[in-house]
Coordinates of C-alpha atoms in Angstrom, one line a residue:
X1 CA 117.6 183.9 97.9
X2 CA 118.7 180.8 96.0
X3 CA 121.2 178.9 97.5
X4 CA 123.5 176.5 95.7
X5 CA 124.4 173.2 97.7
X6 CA 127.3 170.5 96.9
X7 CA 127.7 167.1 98.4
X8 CA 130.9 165.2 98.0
X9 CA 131.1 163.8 101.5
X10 CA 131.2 159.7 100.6
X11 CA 130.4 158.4 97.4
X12 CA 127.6 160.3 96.4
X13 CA 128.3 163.6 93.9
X14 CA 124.9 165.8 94.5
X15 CA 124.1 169.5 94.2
X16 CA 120.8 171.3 94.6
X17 CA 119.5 174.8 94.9
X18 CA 117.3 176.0 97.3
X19 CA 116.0 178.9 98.6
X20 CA 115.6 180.8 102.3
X21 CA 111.8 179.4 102.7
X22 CA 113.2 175.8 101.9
X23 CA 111.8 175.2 99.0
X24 CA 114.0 172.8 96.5
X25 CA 114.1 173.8 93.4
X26 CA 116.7 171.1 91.8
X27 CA 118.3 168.4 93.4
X28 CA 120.3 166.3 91.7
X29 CA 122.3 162.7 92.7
X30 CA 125.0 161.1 90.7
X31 CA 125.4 157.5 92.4
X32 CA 128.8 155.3 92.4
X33 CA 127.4 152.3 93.2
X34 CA 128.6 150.4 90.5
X35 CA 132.6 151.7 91.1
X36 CA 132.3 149.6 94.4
X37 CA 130.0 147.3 93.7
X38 CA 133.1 144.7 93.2
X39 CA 135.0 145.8 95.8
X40 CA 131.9 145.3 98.5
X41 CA 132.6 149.0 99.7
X42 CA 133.6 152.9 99.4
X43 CA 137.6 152.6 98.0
X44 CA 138.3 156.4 98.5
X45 CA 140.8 156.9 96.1
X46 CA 138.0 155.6 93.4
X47 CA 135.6 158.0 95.5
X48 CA 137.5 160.8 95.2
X49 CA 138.2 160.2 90.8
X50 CA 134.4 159.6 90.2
X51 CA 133.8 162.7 92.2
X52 CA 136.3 164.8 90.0
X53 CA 134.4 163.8 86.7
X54 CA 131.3 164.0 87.9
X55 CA 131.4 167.1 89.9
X56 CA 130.8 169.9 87.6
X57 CA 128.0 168.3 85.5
X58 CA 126.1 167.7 88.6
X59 CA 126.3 171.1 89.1
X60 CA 125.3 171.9 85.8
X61 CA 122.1 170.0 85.5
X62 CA 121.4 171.2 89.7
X63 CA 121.1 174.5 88.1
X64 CA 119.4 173.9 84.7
X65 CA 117.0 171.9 86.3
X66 CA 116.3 174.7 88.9
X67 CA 115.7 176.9 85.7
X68 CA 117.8 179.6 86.9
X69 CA 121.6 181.1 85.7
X70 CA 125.1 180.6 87.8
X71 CA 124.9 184.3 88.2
X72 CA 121.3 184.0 89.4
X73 CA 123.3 182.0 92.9
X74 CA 123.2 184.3 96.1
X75 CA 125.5 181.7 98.1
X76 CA 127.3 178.8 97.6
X77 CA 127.3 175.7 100.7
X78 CA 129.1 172.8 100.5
X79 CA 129.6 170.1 102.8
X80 CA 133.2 170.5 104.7
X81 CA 133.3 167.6 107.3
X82 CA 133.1 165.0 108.5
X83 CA 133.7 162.2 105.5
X84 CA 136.3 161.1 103.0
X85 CA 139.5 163.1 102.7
X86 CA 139.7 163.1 99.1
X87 CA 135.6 163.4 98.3
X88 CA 135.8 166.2 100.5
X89 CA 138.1 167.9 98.8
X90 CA 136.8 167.7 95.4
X91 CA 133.4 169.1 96.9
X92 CA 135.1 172.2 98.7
X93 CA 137.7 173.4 96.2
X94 CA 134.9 173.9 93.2
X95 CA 132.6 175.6 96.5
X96 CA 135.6 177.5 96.8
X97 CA 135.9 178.8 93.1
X98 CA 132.6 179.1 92.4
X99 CA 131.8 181.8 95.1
X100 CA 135.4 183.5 94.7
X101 CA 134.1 183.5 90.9
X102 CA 130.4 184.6 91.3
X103 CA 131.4 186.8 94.5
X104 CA 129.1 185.0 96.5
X105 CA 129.3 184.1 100.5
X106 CA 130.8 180.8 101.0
X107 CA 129.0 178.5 103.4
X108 CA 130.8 175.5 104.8
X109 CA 128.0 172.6 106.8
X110 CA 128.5 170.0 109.0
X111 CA 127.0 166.9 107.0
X112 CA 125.8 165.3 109.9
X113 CA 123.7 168.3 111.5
X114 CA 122.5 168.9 107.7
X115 CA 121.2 164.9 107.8
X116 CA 118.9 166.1 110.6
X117 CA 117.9 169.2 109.8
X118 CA 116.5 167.4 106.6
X119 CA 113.4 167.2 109.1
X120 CA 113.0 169.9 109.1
X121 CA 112.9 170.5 105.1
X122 CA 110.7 167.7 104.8
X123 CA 108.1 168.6 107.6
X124 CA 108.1 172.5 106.9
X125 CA 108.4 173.7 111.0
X126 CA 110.9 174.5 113.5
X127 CA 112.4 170.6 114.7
X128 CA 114.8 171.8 117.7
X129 CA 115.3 171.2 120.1
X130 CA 115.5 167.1 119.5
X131 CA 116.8 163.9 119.9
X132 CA 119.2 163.4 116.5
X133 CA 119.2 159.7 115.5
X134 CA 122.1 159.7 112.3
X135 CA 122.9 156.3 111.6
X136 CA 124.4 155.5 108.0
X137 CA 127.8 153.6 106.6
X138 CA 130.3 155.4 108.8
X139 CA 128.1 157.0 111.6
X140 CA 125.5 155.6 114.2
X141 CA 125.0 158.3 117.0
X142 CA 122.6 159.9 118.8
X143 CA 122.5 163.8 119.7
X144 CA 121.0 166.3 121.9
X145 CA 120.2 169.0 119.1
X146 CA 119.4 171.8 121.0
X147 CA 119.6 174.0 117.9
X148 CA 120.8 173.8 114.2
X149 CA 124.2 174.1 115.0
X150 CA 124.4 172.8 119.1
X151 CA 124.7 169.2 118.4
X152 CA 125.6 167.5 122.2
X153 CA 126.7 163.6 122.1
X154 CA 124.8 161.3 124.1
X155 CA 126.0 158.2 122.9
X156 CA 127.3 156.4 119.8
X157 CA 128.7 153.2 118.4
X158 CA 132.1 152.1 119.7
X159 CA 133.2 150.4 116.8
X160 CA 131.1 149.7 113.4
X161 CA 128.2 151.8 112.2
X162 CA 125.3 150.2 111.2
X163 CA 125.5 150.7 107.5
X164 CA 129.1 149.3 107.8
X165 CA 127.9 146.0 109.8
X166 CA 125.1 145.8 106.8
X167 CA 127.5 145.9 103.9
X168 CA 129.6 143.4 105.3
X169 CA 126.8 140.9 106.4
X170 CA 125.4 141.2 102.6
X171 CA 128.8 140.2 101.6
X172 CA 129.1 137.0 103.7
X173 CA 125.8 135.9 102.4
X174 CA 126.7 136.7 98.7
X175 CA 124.3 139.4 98.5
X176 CA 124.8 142.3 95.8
X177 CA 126.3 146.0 97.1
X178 CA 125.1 148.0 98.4
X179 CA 124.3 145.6 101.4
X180 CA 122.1 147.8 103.2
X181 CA 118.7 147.0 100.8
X182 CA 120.5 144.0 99.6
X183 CA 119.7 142.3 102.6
X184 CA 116.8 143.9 103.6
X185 CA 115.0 142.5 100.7
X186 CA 116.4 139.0 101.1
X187 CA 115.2 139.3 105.0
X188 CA 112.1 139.8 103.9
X189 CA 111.6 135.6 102.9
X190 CA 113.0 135.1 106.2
X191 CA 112.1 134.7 110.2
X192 CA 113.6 137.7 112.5
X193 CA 113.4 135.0 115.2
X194 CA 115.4 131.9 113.6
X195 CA 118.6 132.8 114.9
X196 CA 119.4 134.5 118.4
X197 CA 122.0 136.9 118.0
X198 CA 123.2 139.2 120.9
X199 CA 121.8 142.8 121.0
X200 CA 125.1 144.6 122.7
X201 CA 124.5 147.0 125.4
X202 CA 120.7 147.0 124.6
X203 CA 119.9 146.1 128.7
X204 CA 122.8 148.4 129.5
X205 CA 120.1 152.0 130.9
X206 CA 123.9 153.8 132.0
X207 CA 125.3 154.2 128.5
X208 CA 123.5 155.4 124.8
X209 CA 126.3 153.7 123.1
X210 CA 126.2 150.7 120.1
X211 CA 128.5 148.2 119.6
X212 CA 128.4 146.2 116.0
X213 CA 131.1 144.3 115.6
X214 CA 130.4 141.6 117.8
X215 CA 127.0 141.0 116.2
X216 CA 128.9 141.5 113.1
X217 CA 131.3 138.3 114.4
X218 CA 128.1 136.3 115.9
X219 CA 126.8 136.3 112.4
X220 CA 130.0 135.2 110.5
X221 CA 130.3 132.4 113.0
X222 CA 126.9 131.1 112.1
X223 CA 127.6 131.5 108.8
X224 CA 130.6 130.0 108.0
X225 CA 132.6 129.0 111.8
X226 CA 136.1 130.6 113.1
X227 CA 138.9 130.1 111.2
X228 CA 140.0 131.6 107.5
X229 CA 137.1 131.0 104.9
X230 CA 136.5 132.2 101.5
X231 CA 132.6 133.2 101.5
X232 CA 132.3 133.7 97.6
X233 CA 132.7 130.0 97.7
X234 CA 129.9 129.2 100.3
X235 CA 126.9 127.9 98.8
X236 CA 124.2 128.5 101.7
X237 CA 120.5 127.0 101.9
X238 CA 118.6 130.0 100.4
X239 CA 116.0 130.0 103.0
X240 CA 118.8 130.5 105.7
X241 CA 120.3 132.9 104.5
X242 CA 116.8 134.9 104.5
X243 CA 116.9 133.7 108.0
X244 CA 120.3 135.0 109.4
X245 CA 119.6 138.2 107.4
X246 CA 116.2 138.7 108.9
X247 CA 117.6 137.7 112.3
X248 CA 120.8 140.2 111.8
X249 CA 118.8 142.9 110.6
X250 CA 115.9 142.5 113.4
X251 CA 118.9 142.8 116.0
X252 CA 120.3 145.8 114.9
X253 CA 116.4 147.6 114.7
X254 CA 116.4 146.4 118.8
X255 CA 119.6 148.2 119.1
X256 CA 118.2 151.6 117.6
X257 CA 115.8 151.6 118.5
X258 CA 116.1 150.6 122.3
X259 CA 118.8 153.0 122.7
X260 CA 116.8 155.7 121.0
X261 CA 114.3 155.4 123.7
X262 CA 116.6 155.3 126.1
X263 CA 117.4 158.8 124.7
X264 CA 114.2 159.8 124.8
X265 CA 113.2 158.6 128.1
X266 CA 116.6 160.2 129.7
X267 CA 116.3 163.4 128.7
X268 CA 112.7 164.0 128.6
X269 CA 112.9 165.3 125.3
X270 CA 109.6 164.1 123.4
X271 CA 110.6 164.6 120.0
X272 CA 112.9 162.5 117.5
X273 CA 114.4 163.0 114.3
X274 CA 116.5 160.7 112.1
X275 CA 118.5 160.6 109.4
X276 CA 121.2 159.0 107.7
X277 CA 121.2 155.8 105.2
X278 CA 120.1 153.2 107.9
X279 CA 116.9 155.3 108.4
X280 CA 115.7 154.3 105.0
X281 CA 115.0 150.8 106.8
X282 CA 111.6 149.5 106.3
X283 CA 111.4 147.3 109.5
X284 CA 113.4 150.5 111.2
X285 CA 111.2 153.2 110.4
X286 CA 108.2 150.8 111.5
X287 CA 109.5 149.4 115.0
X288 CA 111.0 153.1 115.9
X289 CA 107.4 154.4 114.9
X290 CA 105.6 152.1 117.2
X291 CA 107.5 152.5 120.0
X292 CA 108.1 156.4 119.9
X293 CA 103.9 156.4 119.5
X294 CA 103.1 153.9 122.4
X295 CA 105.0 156.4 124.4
X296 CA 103.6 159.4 123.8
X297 CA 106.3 161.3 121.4
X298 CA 107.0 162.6 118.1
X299 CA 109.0 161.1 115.8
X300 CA 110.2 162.7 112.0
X301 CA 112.3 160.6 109.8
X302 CA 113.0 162.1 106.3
X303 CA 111.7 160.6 103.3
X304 CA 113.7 157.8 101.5
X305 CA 115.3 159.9 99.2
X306 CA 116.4 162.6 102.0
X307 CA 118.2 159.8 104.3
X308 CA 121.1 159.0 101.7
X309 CA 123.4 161.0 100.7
X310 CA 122.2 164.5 98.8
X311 CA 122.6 167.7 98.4
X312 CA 119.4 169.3 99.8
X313 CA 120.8 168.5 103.3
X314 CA 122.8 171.7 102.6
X315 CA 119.7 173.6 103.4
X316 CA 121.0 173.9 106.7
X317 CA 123.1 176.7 105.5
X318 CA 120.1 179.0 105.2
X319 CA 120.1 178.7 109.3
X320 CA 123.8 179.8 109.1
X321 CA 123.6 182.9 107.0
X322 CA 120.6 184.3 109.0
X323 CA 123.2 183.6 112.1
X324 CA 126.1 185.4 110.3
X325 CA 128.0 182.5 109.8
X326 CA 129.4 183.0 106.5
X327 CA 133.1 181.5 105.6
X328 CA 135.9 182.7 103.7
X329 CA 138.1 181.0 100.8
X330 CA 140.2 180.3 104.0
X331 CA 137.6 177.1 104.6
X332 CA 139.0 173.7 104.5
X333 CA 138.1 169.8 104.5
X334 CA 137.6 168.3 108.1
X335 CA 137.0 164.9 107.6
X336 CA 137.7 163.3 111.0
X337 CA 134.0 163.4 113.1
X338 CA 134.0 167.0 114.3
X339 CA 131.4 166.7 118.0
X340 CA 129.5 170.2 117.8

């Protein structure tokens, strides 16, 4: 069986094709990085135009690369919800066509349950049940998976996600978009120590929940003071700003990964998997790594190139059509943060 996969979810236009025993045969990425790069940020409406344009080629080269035909496609998934209205749209109506055309079942995903069942693609065996770590530009929560599709809340941010909280720190110190590696590489001249910013709810055992924005604040006052400023026009020391970027990033790691044990610890539940753009962190991956090992668990993060956004987290719908769930032409966008 050869499954095709499309992506639209955000900013990033993917398709891949891949088969029932998980094997990727194509998987292709067309980025939008530089449409936002001036802007600091996703604008949807510019989203949802790049996606339109680049939607079919994507496609194209998914399946020329995976050496096969369009009528060689046994189903066709697509990621429905959650994300960007209009990105979401463009991904699901050609879904949509193509399997009414090729008379193929239609398979609608959850993006966020397909960022942790990338795990399981990576590392080839069964990954549920699990503690689900998915922290990226618009999401930072943590899950009880108890299967592929039985996704229970434990806790989440109240406010910013970490990849949002990034972006807008790299833009304070006049670093490049997108912030996330940005100013992970500019922390890497710098000491996590320098500057003591507060690590919200991180001492807090009752709750699993993150809270960005104050950190977010703690750094801009450091930066720059209260009051109206234009940063563009800041010139600061360039070993501070490796500092405060360094000292930001080191307190969101605590955060993740303190509540992430916290996780682990509560429920017993041994095993950890994460995904999402976040988990592409170097000093992440590394502290989370350590601690899940010092306490006897297991932890699987997907490769670098699984954690952002792509189309081979549709893999997940191979789970689906061995569970019957197959949709009809009747499926739609969701793109507010569906809790399953």
């Amino acid at each position: 069986m050869k499954i095709l996969t499309i992506e639209s979810t955000c900013d990033e236009t993917a398709a891949a094709v891949i088969t029932e025993d998980l094997e990727v045969l194509s998987s292709v990425v067309a980025s939008q990085d530089e449409l936002h790069q001036r802007f600091a940020g996703v604008v949807p409406e510019i989203a949802a135009r790049a996606h339109l344009e680049r939607c079919l080629p994507v496609i194209d080269e998914a399946v020329r690369k995976a050496d096969i035909q369009l009528a060689d496609i046994d189903a066709v998934a697509v990621a429905n919800m959650p994300g960007l209205a209009g990105s979401l749209l463009v991904g699901v109506t050609a879904a949509k066509t193509l399997a009414w055309l090729l008379g193929k079942p239609l398979i609608g995903i959850n993006h966020l349950q397909g960022h942790i069942y990338a795990c399981q693609v990576a590392f080839k065996k069964p990954i549920f049940p699990c503690i689900g770590l998915i922290i990226s530009g618009g999401h930072s929560t943590i899950y009880h998976c108890k299967s592929p599709f039985d996704f229970e809340p434990l806790g989440g941010t109240i406010d910013d996600a970490a990849g949002e909280s990034f972006d807008k720190v790299a833009s304070m110190l006049g670093l490049p978009y997108p912030g996330g590696p940005s100013l992970s590489k500019c922390a890497l001249n710098g000491d996590p120590k320098a500057y003591a910013f507060p690590r919200p709810f991180l001492n807090d055992t009752s709750r699993l929940d993150f809270s960005f924005s104050g950190l977010k604040t703690a750094v801009r006052y450091e930066i720059a003071g209260p009051g109206a400023v234009d940063f563009k026009s800041l010139e600061i020391d360039e070993q501070r700003k490796a500092d405060i970027a360094a000292s930001f990033e080191q307190a969101v790691v605590d955060c993740l990964v303190g509540k992430t044990m916290q996780a682990m610890k509560s429920t017993g539940i041994q095993r950890i998997c994460v995904g999402g753009g976040v988990a592409a962190n170097k000093r992440f991956r590394v502290a989370l790594e350590e601690e899940v090992s010092a306490a006897g668990g297991e932890l699987l993060i997907a490769p670098m190139h699984l954690c952002t956004d792509n189309a081979v987290l549709g893999a997940i719908a191979v789970e689906k059509i061995k569970a019957g769930q197959v949709d009809d032409l009747s499926l739609d966008a969701l793109p507010g943060l569906i809790r399953n």
